Amino acid sequence: MVSILNTIEVGHEDVIHDAELDYYGLRLATCSSDQSVKIYNLKNGTQTLVADLKGHYGPVWQIAWAHPKFGNLLASCSYDRKVIIWKEINQWEKFYEYANHDSSVNSISWAPHEFGLVLACGSLDGTISVLTYKPEVNTWESKRIISAHTSGCNTVSWCPVTTPIDSFNTSLNASTEIKKRLASGGCDNLIKIWKEEGDQWIEETKIEVHSDWVRDVAWAPSVGLTKHLIASCSQDRRVIISSSDDLINWKSTVLNTFDDVVWSISWSLTANVLAVSGADNKVSLWKMDPEGQWICISDVIKGQGEIND
Amino acid sequence: MAIRWSSDFILAQYRDLKAKTISLDSSSNFLFIPGKNQIAIKNLNKPLDEIITFPRLNKYAPGVAAWNPNTYNKNICALPVSVVVELLIWKNYLQLCPAPILKSHTRVVTDINCHPFDPQLLNIYLIYSASTAPASQVKWNKISRHILATVHNGDVKIWDKRKISSPVHYISAHLTSIHCMDWCVFKENQFSTASQDGTIKFFDISNPQKTECVINTEAPVWKACYTPFGRGMLVIIIPTPRKIENTLLLWNLSNNSVPLHTFVGHSEIVLDFQWRHFPQNGSDYQLITWSKDQTRRIWEIDKYLQELCGTGNSDLDIDCVDYISEMEKENPVVFGHEQINISIYEKENYLKYTNGSTKNEKSKIQVKNLIRDINSDSASSSEINAFGKSSTITAIPPLNLQQEFSTNINIPNVQILKTDIIRRMCCTTAKCNGQIISLLINFPPSYPRNKGPIFRFAQGTTVSNAVRFKILQALRDTADFKVKNNQACLEACLRTLIVTMQKLTSNDAEKVNLFSDERLSTHGNSQDIYYVPAHRLICFVKPLSQLQSSDKNICGLNGTLPPRTKYMIRRGLLKRMKNTRQNKRTVLIYDVSSLFFLNKELWLLNISSDINDICKYNTQIANSMGRRDLQHIWNLVLISAKNTNTSCSGSIDWNCHPLAKEMLQSIILFYISQTDLQTAATLCCVFQEYLFKRDSSNLKQKSNKTTVVNTPNPCTYREWLSEPSGSPYHTLNPIESSVESAWSFPTRKHVRSSSWSDFLEDIKLSNSIEHGEMMETNDITLNYNEAFKYEIRALVMKSVKSANTEPHKGMEFKSECGQCKTSTFGKICLMCKLPTMYCVICRLSGLASLCVRCNHGGHLSHMKKWYETETFCPLGCACQCSINFVLTTS
C-alpha cells in the first residue's frame, strides 16, 4: 500500500533533527547537528542540493517552510539560541535573525497563512516568542509570552484557521471568532493553549494529562472535523488526543501507551491519520474508526512484530 | 589454610590476612600479600609450602602494594602507610627487612606505582593535593618513561616527569569516580579508565578530547587492566545485588560488546589480580586473583584464551578466510552487493594480516592495529551511551556465540543442521510451500558487536534468484537491526527467514505489507515524521542509538537539573556522536496517498456537462476504481437528479423532491465524518448550483419581508457555471445581484428548516460571516484543493465562488470636461452641459475608442481611418496615439 518515493542521502555529517517538504512537495529541507540546513530539489526520484545554509552555531533542531504566498521562506531554530529566517531571493540568504532567547530554541511553527507571516518559537528558557512580519515597514515585530512553561517549552503548534464543521450544532456559532491561538507543550508536563487578545497573548486554558515532559503537540487541521483535536506525546510514553468543542474544555483520551518515549507526532492533512514515532524505533500510523476508536493501521506488519519483539 | 586443586585453578585460602591487594615480584615467584596485621609472602613455585608471614603493626590493611618490577632492586617492595611509604626489602627469600621510610607527603598516600624501567624511581606521585581533588591513583606509562597519569575522581591528568609544574593534559573522563586507570601495553599513548558509572573508556593522549571507545559493563568497574598478551582487558566489576557471580571478566578489545571469558569461582568480589608470566617457557600466563573471600586463585590462561584476545597466530582468522573462499567456490549464488563488499573487505584484511604474520612481526602488528582501529572506531560509534547507569537498567546482556548456538531455537519448518563454534558458522534449512532453503550463516569474529553475520545459500536451495535476493535483504535488515543494538540475531534471522519465505513463496499478493519496504519498521531509528499536504510521509532516520539514550538520560534527569543542563548533556552526546560516521544520513519519503481518500482519479467534477452526465461519469469512474460505495452514491444521486428533472421540469429546485435534499445532506455529512473530503467536496461542487438557484428564488419571494443587513461585500453569483447557457438550471441573471445583496442573515433564519443553504451554513458554524454557506462549500473545496496542491486546482476553482472578494462591477469611465476641467462620470459635464466625450474627428458625441494616454478618441471607424496614415493624435496634442490606439483596439 505504501511505497517509498524517494530515498535521499543527505550530506549531513551528523544526526538529522528535522526534515520537511515544502508546500508543493518539491523541495526538502533538512537540518542537523552539523549546524547546517540543507535544501534539496526533488524531481522524479532524484535530488539536487540547492542550498547549504550556514549561520547557526549549534545543532539545528527544527525547520519550517512558510506558505508560498510569502515567497520561499524557511525558518530554522537552533541550540545557539537563534531563530533564522532564510529567504530565496535569487539565492538563499539570511532574511532575519532573532536572537533574543536566553536558551536553546526548541521549536518553531508558522501560523496559518491567513494571519500573515507569523512565526512562533518555543524555547528552553521557558518563553514563547511570536514574530510577526510587518510588510509595510519591512520589519519583524516580536511578542513574548514570558514563563510559558517553567523549565522550558518543547513544542509549539498553531490552531488552524478553518473552524471545525459541526453539522447541526448552532449554539456555538457566535462565540467562535477567529483568533490566533497556539498550543504549546513543555517540561512542566503541561499543554497550554494561548490566545491573542489585543496586544497580549493570554493563557486560555491548559491541559494537564501527561505525567512527564511533553515532547510534541500537534493541532489537527480542522477541515472535515467536527471538533478541535490536539494530539500530544510525552516522555511518559503516551500519546493523548484531546478534543474540544469550545476550545475551553478539553476531553482527553489516551491513544496508546508505547514501549518507549514518544518523540514526534504528525497529523495528515485531513486529520484522519496520525503518525507517531518514538524512541522504540517505530513509526506507527493511527486512524480513527467510525466508532471513534483509534486503531493502528501500520503496526500489524506481518513478521516484523516478531523481529521487533 | 587449605590448598585445593581444581581442574582449572589452584585455590588457596588465607583467612587471617584480611588483605586488600596483592603484588608480584619481578621474577613472578613471590606473591606479596599485605594483610591487616601481618604481611604474607608466598612462593608460588612451591604451592604446597605455607606462606611466610611477618607481623606488622598497623590496623588497616593497605589498599595498595608495589613490588619493584625491575630486576635491579628487585627485592624492594613498597607499602603506603598513612602519610609515609614503607619500603621493605625481601632478603634471601626469607626475611623482610624494613628500609628507610619515605616521607614527603602531608596527607594519606593512596596509591603507589613503580616506574617500569627506572629502578631508582620507585614512586613519586602519591598524593597530589591542590585545589582540585586529591589524586587517588598514579600510573607510569608502560612504554614511555617520562609520562605518568594521576586520577582525580572522574578526571585524569597526564604529567611529564620532566616538567612537573603543570599537567600536560587534563581529561574529564567520567562523571563518577574512576576506580582504575591503566596504560596500554602496546600503544604508548593509550590508556583506559574504569569507573563507577559502569563504563571502561579508552583515551589517546595524542587526541585527549576524544573517547576512543567504550566498554559498557553493567555494573561499576573496580578494575580494568590490559592483559600482557594480545589486546585483551581483564575487568573486575563490582557485584550488584542483581548479579553476584561472574565479576571477573576477560574482554577482547576489538569486540567490546561481549566479554570473551568469565572466570567463575570466587564467591566474593575479586579485589586484585596479578599476571604471572614465565618468560622461560614461552607464552604461558597465569592469572593470580585475590578475592574478598580471602582466597587466592591461580588460573591458567591457556593459549586458546590468549588467542581469543587477539594474540599469537591467527589460526581462527585464516580458517575463516579459507572458509569464506571455500564457500564462495561452492556457492556462486547471488549476494547483495553490500555483502560482497563486506566479505571482500574482510578478506583483504585477513589476507593482509596473514601475509604479515609470515613476514615480520611489525607489519603484523600494524595490520592488526588497523583492524583493531577499524573495529574500535565502529565500536565507539555503536557505543550505547556515555552514562552507562541509565542504560544498564534496560540493556540485555548480549549472548556470545556459543551461548547463542546452545540456546534451543524452536521454529516450525526451520532446522539447524550444524553449528560450528570454531569456524563460527551454522547451517540451517527451512522448508515452506514445497520450497527448500539451505542457509549457511557465518558469524564474523566481531559479531554481535555491530556486525551482522554473513548469509549464504547452500546447495539444495530451490527458490529463484529473485526470491533469494529478497530473503537476503530481509535477513540482512533483521541482522543489522539486532546487531545495531548489540543483540544476538540468529533466532530473529531464522524467524525472518521463514516468514519472508512464506510470504514470497505463497502467491497471495494480499499479504504484502502495508509498508512494502520493511525498513520503516526495522530501520526504525526514525524519530520524526511529517505529513506534508500532498500526502507524503517523510521519515528520517536518526541513525544513532545514542540519541535515544541521551533522551533517556534527559528523562532520567528530568526535574532534578536546571533546564540548561539538559542541553549540556545533549550537547556532550552530540559531540560524541560527531565521531561516528558509519551511518549514512537518509531521509525516506513515502507515498502514503493510499491511506487517504484523496485520489486524483476520483476527482469527478466535470463542470461543463449536464448533471446527469456528471453522475454517470462518476459512477463509471468509481466503478473502475473499485469504490463501490461511491458508485452507489452517484447512482443514488443520479436517480434523484433525474426525478427532479422529470417531476419539476426546468428551473425548479429540489424542494419539490421529498427526499433528495435530506439524502444529499446525510451523504455529505457522512463523508465529512469519514474525513473523505474529496467526495464531500465533489458533491458540494456539483450540487451547489441547486442551492443557490433555489435560495435566490426563495429570496425573491421573501425579499419584501427581509430586513436588509448591510453587507459590505455582497455575494455575487455571477456565473455559477463556466458555461452560461449550458445548464437548464441556469436561470439566474446578473442583474439580480441587488436581490442577493439583501439576501442575508435573517432571511436565512427564516428559511432555515428547509434550506439547503442553511444546512451548509450550519456546517459552517459561523453565522457572523454573512456568506456562511458559500464559505462552507468553498472551505471544503478549497481545503480539498490545498490537499491536492493545484493538481486539479483549475477545476475546483471553477466551482468555488469567491465570497469575500469585491465583485467586479464593470468599468466606468471618468472623464474630464474639456471646458471646465471638472471630472464627471457621465457623458455630459454637469457644469457646462457640454459633452465630455466626443469624437475628435467628427466632433459629435459618442465615443467608441480613446487613447488612454491623452484621453482623446473618437468613433472607431474615424480613428481607424486616421491612424492608417497618421501616428499622432488628431487633436494635435503630440501624443503618439497610434501605439495606444492599436493596443486598445486589439
mmCIF file of C-alpha atoms in Angstrom, chain A residues 1-25 28 30-31 33-35 42 57-59 61-62 67-68 79 81 102-104 106 113 124 151-152 154 162-174 176-178 187 189 211-213 215-216 223-226 235 260-261 263-285 287 289-290 297-304 306-309, chain B residues 474 478 481-482 485 487 492 495-496 499 502-503 511-534 536-544 547-548 551-552 554-559 561 563-568 570-571 574-575 577-578 580-581 584-598 665 669 672-677 749 752 758-759 761-769 776 779-780 783-790 793:
data_model
loop_
_atom_site.group_PDB
_atom_site.id
_atom_site.type_symbol
_atom_site.label_atom_id
_atom_site.label_comp_id
_atom_site.label_asym_id
_atom_site.label_seq_id
_atom_site.Cartn_x
_atom_site.Cartn_y
_atom_site.Cartn_z
ATOM 1 C CA MET A 1 0.000 0.000 0.000
ATOM 2 C CA VAL A 2 2.703 2.394 0.937
ATOM 3 C CA SER A 3 5.733 2.705 -1.193
ATOM 4 C CA ILE A 4 8.938 4.595 -0.934
ATOM 5 C CA LEU A 5 9.037 7.503 -3.281
ATOM 6 C CA ASN A 6 12.440 8.832 -2.525
ATOM 7 C CA THR A 7 15.406 7.856 -0.511
ATOM 8 C CA ILE A 8 17.511 10.875 -0.066
ATOM 9 C CA GLU A 9 21.078 10.635 1.013
ATOM 10 C CA VAL A 10 21.567 13.898 2.733
ATOM 11 C CA GLY A 11 25.076 15.070 3.057
ATOM 12 C CA HIS A 12 24.831 15.894 6.706
ATOM 13 C CA GLU A 13 27.749 14.996 8.832
ATOM 14 C CA ASP A 14 25.686 14.438 11.889
ATOM 15 C CA VAL A 15 22.285 13.475 13.130
ATOM 16 C CA ILE A 16 19.351 14.876 11.213
ATOM 17 C CA HIS A 17 16.882 16.521 13.518
ATOM 18 C CA ASP A 18 14.213 17.584 11.139
ATOM 19 C CA ALA A 19 13.183 17.249 7.527
ATOM 20 C CA GLU A 20 10.314 18.992 5.893
ATOM 21 C CA LEU A 21 8.898 19.165 2.412
ATOM 22 C CA ASP A 22 7.671 22.486 1.161
ATOM 23 C CA TYR A 23 4.103 23.323 0.307
ATOM 24 C CA TYR A 24 4.258 21.716 -3.090
ATOM 25 C CA GLY A 25 6.256 18.743 -2.002
ATOM 26 C CA LEU A 28 13.067 19.112 1.003
ATOM 27 C CA THR A 30 16.795 19.124 6.380
ATOM 28 C CA CYS A 31 18.663 20.272 9.437
ATOM 29 C CA SER A 33 23.625 18.704 14.396
ATOM 30 C CA ASP A 34 26.327 19.652 11.957
ATOM 31 C CA GLN A 35 24.898 23.171 12.274
ATOM 32 C CA LEU A 42 13.252 16.649 -5.575
ATOM 33 C CA TYR A 57 26.498 27.759 15.616
ATOM 34 C CA GLY A 58 24.844 24.839 17.249
ATOM 35 C CA PRO A 59 22.710 21.887 16.341
ATOM 36 C CA TRP A 61 16.614 21.438 15.878
ATOM 37 C CA GLN A 62 13.766 22.296 13.593
ATOM 38 C CA HIS A 67 3.345 29.408 2.979
ATOM 39 C CA PRO A 68 4.477 30.048 -0.596
ATOM 40 C CA TYR A 79 20.687 25.336 20.124
ATOM 41 C CA ARG A 81 19.530 30.422 20.826
ATOM 42 C CA ASP A 102 18.176 33.069 26.528
ATOM 43 C CA SER A 103 18.481 29.446 25.745
ATOM 44 C CA SER A 104 18.156 26.898 23.011
ATOM 45 C CA ASN A 106 13.483 24.052 20.514
ATOM 46 C CA HIS A 113 -1.059 31.886 6.263
ATOM 47 C CA LEU A 124 14.145 26.204 26.620
ATOM 48 C CA SER A 151 11.861 24.972 32.780
ATOM 49 C CA GLY A 152 11.344 25.041 29.079
ATOM 50 C CA ASN A 154 9.468 21.922 23.832
ATOM 51 C CA THR A 162 -10.711 26.900 9.399
ATOM 52 C CA THR A 163 -13.050 26.091 12.170
ATOM 53 C CA PRO A 164 -14.342 22.605 12.546
ATOM 54 C CA ILE A 165 -17.570 21.639 10.949
ATOM 55 C CA ASP A 166 -20.280 20.579 13.286
ATOM 56 C CA SER A 167 -23.295 19.946 11.239
ATOM 57 C CA PHE A 168 -26.257 20.559 13.451
ATOM 58 C CA ASN A 169 -24.800 22.347 16.358
ATOM 59 C CA THR A 170 -25.540 26.006 16.030
ATOM 60 C CA SER A 171 -25.161 27.047 19.619
ATOM 61 C CA LEU A 172 -21.507 27.855 19.345
ATOM 62 C CA ASN A 173 -21.683 29.958 16.341
ATOM 63 C CA ALA A 174 -21.418 33.441 17.621
ATOM 64 C CA THR A 176 -16.133 31.367 17.864
ATOM 65 C CA GLU A 177 -14.454 34.286 16.385
ATOM 66 C CA ILE A 178 -11.236 33.564 14.598
ATOM 67 C CA CYS A 187 8.915 20.478 30.586
ATOM 68 C CA ASN A 189 4.198 18.315 31.661
ATOM 69 C CA SER A 211 2.994 12.834 33.704
ATOM 70 C CA ASP A 212 6.266 13.731 32.086
ATOM 71 C CA TRP A 213 7.701 16.206 29.636
ATOM 72 C CA ARG A 215 7.601 16.308 23.603
ATOM 73 C CA ASP A 216 5.326 17.241 20.774
ATOM 74 C CA VAL A 223 -11.122 20.572 7.834
ATOM 75 C CA GLY A 224 -13.524 17.739 7.933
ATOM 76 C CA LEU A 225 -13.514 17.545 11.678
ATOM 77 C CA THR A 226 -16.411 18.109 13.938
ATOM 78 C CA GLN A 235 8.205 11.217 27.845
ATOM 79 C CA ASP A 260 9.282 3.899 24.886
ATOM 80 C CA VAL A 261 9.328 7.644 24.877
ATOM 81 C CA TRP A 263 9.098 11.853 20.281
ATOM 82 C CA SER A 264 7.058 13.108 17.481
ATOM 83 C CA ILE A 265 3.548 13.122 16.116
ATOM 84 C CA SER A 266 2.077 14.432 12.928
ATOM 85 C CA TRP A 267 -1.423 14.736 11.516
ATOM 86 C CA SER A 268 -2.317 14.062 7.991
ATOM 87 C CA LEU A 269 -3.974 16.933 6.218
ATOM 88 C CA THR A 270 -7.456 15.650 6.683
ATOM 89 C CA ALA A 271 -6.713 14.771 10.286
ATOM 90 C CA ASN A 272 -7.782 11.222 9.804
ATOM 91 C CA VAL A 273 -4.384 9.626 10.202
ATOM 92 C CA LEU A 274 -1.897 10.349 12.946
ATOM 93 C CA ALA A 275 1.693 9.298 12.596
ATOM 94 C CA VAL A 276 3.623 8.601 15.767
ATOM 95 C CA SER A 277 7.306 7.977 16.188
ATOM 96 C CA GLY A 278 9.354 7.377 19.227
ATOM 97 C CA ALA A 279 12.421 6.004 20.847
ATOM 98 C CA ASP A 280 11.236 2.475 20.247
ATOM 99 C CA ASN A 281 12.374 2.939 16.670
ATOM 100 C CA LYS A 282 8.975 2.596 15.184
ATOM 101 C CA VAL A 283 6.713 4.747 13.176
ATOM 102 C CA SER A 284 3.106 3.830 13.519
ATOM 103 C CA LEU A 285 0.061 5.242 11.825
ATOM 104 C CA LYS A 287 -6.631 6.098 12.278
ATOM 105 C CA ASP A 289 -12.538 4.076 13.016
ATOM 106 C CA PRO A 290 -16.193 5.007 12.587
ATOM 107 C CA ILE A 297 -3.050 0.715 10.778
ATOM 108 C CA SER A 298 0.623 0.215 10.292
ATOM 109 C CA ASP A 299 1.976 -1.832 13.124
ATOM 110 C CA VAL A 300 0.417 -5.036 12.007
ATOM 111 C CA ILE A 301 3.181 -5.787 9.599
ATOM 112 C CA LYS A 302 3.466 -9.481 9.349
ATOM 113 C CA GLY A 303 6.645 -10.913 10.639
ATOM 114 C CA GLN A 304 8.036 -7.624 11.723
ATOM 115 C CA GLU A 306 8.383 -10.797 15.905
ATOM 116 C CA ILE A 307 11.551 -9.173 14.877
ATOM 117 C CA ASN A 308 10.954 -6.107 16.862
ATOM 118 C CA ASP A 309 9.600 -8.054 19.759
ATOM 119 C CA ALA B 474 15.239 -9.254 4.763
ATOM 120 C CA THR B 478 16.922 -8.069 10.595
ATOM 121 C CA PHE B 481 18.728 -4.155 13.375
ATOM 122 C CA LYS B 482 19.692 -6.647 16.024
ATOM 123 C CA ASN B 485 21.546 -2.949 19.403
ATOM 124 C CA GLN B 487 21.798 -8.284 20.295
ATOM 125 C CA ALA B 492 15.397 -13.420 14.808
ATOM 126 C CA ARG B 495 12.211 -16.254 12.069
ATOM 127 C CA THR B 496 12.536 -13.649 9.383
ATOM 128 C CA VAL B 499 8.268 -15.509 7.463
ATOM 129 C CA GLN B 502 6.188 -17.912 3.478
ATOM 130 C CA LYS B 503 5.349 -14.544 2.123
ATOM 131 C CA LYS B 511 -0.299 -10.328 2.290
ATOM 132 C CA VAL B 512 2.074 -7.701 1.164
ATOM 133 C CA ASN B 513 2.939 -5.406 3.944
ATOM 134 C CA LEU B 514 1.452 -2.075 4.373
ATOM 135 C CA PHE B 515 4.918 -0.766 4.165
ATOM 136 C CA SER B 516 6.368 -2.761 1.404
ATOM 137 C CA ASP B 517 9.737 -1.561 2.463
ATOM 138 C CA GLU B 518 10.408 -3.118 5.768
ATOM 139 C CA ARG B 519 12.880 -0.502 6.583
ATOM 140 C CA LEU B 520 10.215 1.656 8.008
ATOM 141 C CA SER B 521 9.847 -0.638 10.899
ATOM 142 C CA THR B 522 13.153 -2.337 11.094
ATOM 143 C CA HIS B 523 15.461 0.513 10.389
ATOM 144 C CA GLY B 524 13.421 2.169 12.732
ATOM 145 C CA ASN B 525 15.515 4.809 14.261
ATOM 146 C CA SER B 526 13.351 7.231 12.508
ATOM 147 C CA GLN B 527 12.176 9.588 15.079
ATOM 148 C CA ASP B 528 10.456 12.248 13.223
ATOM 149 C CA ILE B 529 7.729 12.048 10.766
ATOM 150 C CA TYR B 530 5.819 14.587 8.908
ATOM 151 C CA TYR B 531 2.910 14.730 6.687
ATOM 152 C CA VAL B 532 3.113 17.279 4.043
ATOM 153 C CA PRO B 533 -0.032 18.360 2.368
ATOM 154 C CA ALA B 534 0.500 16.342 -0.756
ATOM 155 C CA ARG B 536 3.602 12.301 1.553
ATOM 156 C CA LEU B 537 5.033 10.935 4.725
ATOM 157 C CA ILE B 538 8.581 11.868 5.443
ATOM 158 C CA CYS B 539 10.569 9.736 7.754
ATOM 159 C CA PHE B 540 14.052 10.468 8.518
ATOM 160 C CA VAL B 541 16.439 8.198 10.114
ATOM 161 C CA LYS B 542 18.260 9.237 13.149
ATOM 162 C CA PRO B 543 20.788 6.579 12.716
ATOM 163 C CA LEU B 544 22.302 6.522 16.130
ATOM 164 C CA LEU B 547 20.221 9.942 20.740
ATOM 165 C CA GLN B 548 17.730 7.735 22.345
ATOM 166 C CA ASP B 551 16.956 11.160 25.752
ATOM 167 C CA LYS B 552 16.717 8.538 28.327
ATOM 168 C CA ILE B 554 17.366 13.562 29.900
ATOM 169 C CA CYS B 555 14.335 11.732 31.008
ATOM 170 C CA GLY B 556 16.161 10.365 33.954
ATOM 171 C CA LEU B 557 17.424 13.724 34.910
ATOM 172 C CA ASN B 558 14.090 15.289 34.431
ATOM 173 C CA GLY B 559 13.254 17.781 37.039
ATOM 174 C CA LEU B 561 18.513 19.598 36.896
ATOM 175 C CA PRO B 563 16.972 23.224 32.152
ATOM 176 C CA ARG B 564 20.201 24.181 30.631
ATOM 177 C CA THR B 565 21.823 21.080 31.933
ATOM 178 C CA LYS B 566 19.684 19.096 29.657
ATOM 179 C CA TYR B 567 21.289 20.661 26.728
ATOM 180 C CA MET B 568 24.682 20.444 28.171
ATOM 181 C CA ARG B 570 22.651 16.727 24.941
ATOM 182 C CA ARG B 571 25.468 18.616 23.578
ATOM 183 C CA LEU B 574 26.134 15.239 20.260
ATOM 184 C CA LYS B 575 29.777 15.914 20.294
ATOM 185 C CA MET B 577 28.181 11.432 18.015
ATOM 186 C CA LYS B 578 30.173 13.520 15.693
ATOM 187 C CA THR B 580 30.602 8.394 14.412
ATOM 188 C CA ARG B 581 30.198 8.327 10.735
ATOM 189 C CA LYS B 584 24.631 7.430 6.017
ATOM 190 C CA ARG B 585 22.061 10.016 6.829
ATOM 191 C CA THR B 586 18.997 9.296 4.901
ATOM 192 C CA VAL B 587 15.596 10.780 4.634
ATOM 193 C CA LEU B 588 12.912 8.499 3.336
ATOM 194 C CA ILE B 589 9.828 9.799 1.682
ATOM 195 C CA TYR B 590 6.867 7.504 1.492
ATOM 196 C CA ASP B 591 3.856 7.822 -0.655
ATOM 197 C CA VAL B 592 1.012 7.260 1.724
ATOM 198 C CA SER B 593 -1.703 8.504 -0.543
ATOM 199 C CA SER B 594 -3.327 5.130 -0.446
ATOM 200 C CA LEU B 595 -4.114 5.693 3.191
ATOM 201 C CA PHE B 596 -6.244 8.645 2.389
ATOM 202 C CA PHE B 597 -9.399 9.087 0.476
ATOM 203 C CA LEU B 598 -7.896 11.651 -1.772
ATOM 204 C CA GLN B 665 -27.252 16.180 3.336
ATOM 205 C CA LEU B 669 -22.222 14.654 6.373
ATOM 206 C CA ILE B 672 -17.248 14.565 6.181
ATOM 207 C CA SER B 673 -17.342 12.405 9.263
ATOM 208 C CA GLN B 674 -15.306 9.858 7.411
ATOM 209 C CA THR B 675 -12.899 12.636 6.530
ATOM 210 C CA ASP B 676 -13.432 11.790 2.913
ATOM 211 C CA LEU B 677 -13.361 15.381 1.882
ATOM 212 C CA LYS B 749 -33.046 32.205 9.674
ATOM 213 C CA ARG B 752 -33.657 27.549 7.863
ATOM 214 C CA ASP B 758 -28.833 26.510 5.963
ATOM 215 C CA PHE B 759 -27.648 23.051 6.175
ATOM 216 C CA GLU B 761 -24.417 27.200 6.932
ATOM 217 C CA ASP B 762 -24.913 25.055 9.968
ATOM 218 C CA ILE B 763 -21.964 23.082 8.976
ATOM 219 C CA LYS B 764 -20.074 26.222 8.788
ATOM 220 C CA LEU B 765 -20.766 27.362 12.298
ATOM 221 C CA SER B 766 -20.026 30.894 11.525
ATOM 222 C CA ASN B 767 -23.065 32.988 11.288
ATOM 223 C CA SER B 768 -21.060 36.047 11.848
ATOM 224 C CA ILE B 769 -19.830 35.657 8.385
ATOM 225 C CA GLU B 776 -18.545 26.365 3.720
ATOM 226 C CA ASP B 779 -13.869 25.827 2.544
ATOM 227 C CA ILE B 780 -14.387 22.255 1.819
ATOM 228 C CA ASN B 783 -9.115 22.680 1.586
ATOM 229 C CA TYR B 784 -9.530 19.856 -0.726
ATOM 230 C CA ASN B 785 -7.758 21.943 -3.212
ATOM 231 C CA GLU B 786 -4.965 22.506 -0.755
ATOM 232 C CA ALA B 787 -4.718 18.832 -0.342
ATOM 233 C CA PHE B 788 -4.233 18.328 -3.965
ATOM 234 C CA LYS B 789 -1.878 21.129 -4.467
ATOM 235 C CA TYR B 790 -3.068 22.521 -7.695
ATOM 236 C CA ARG B 793 -6.911 23.438 -8.986
#
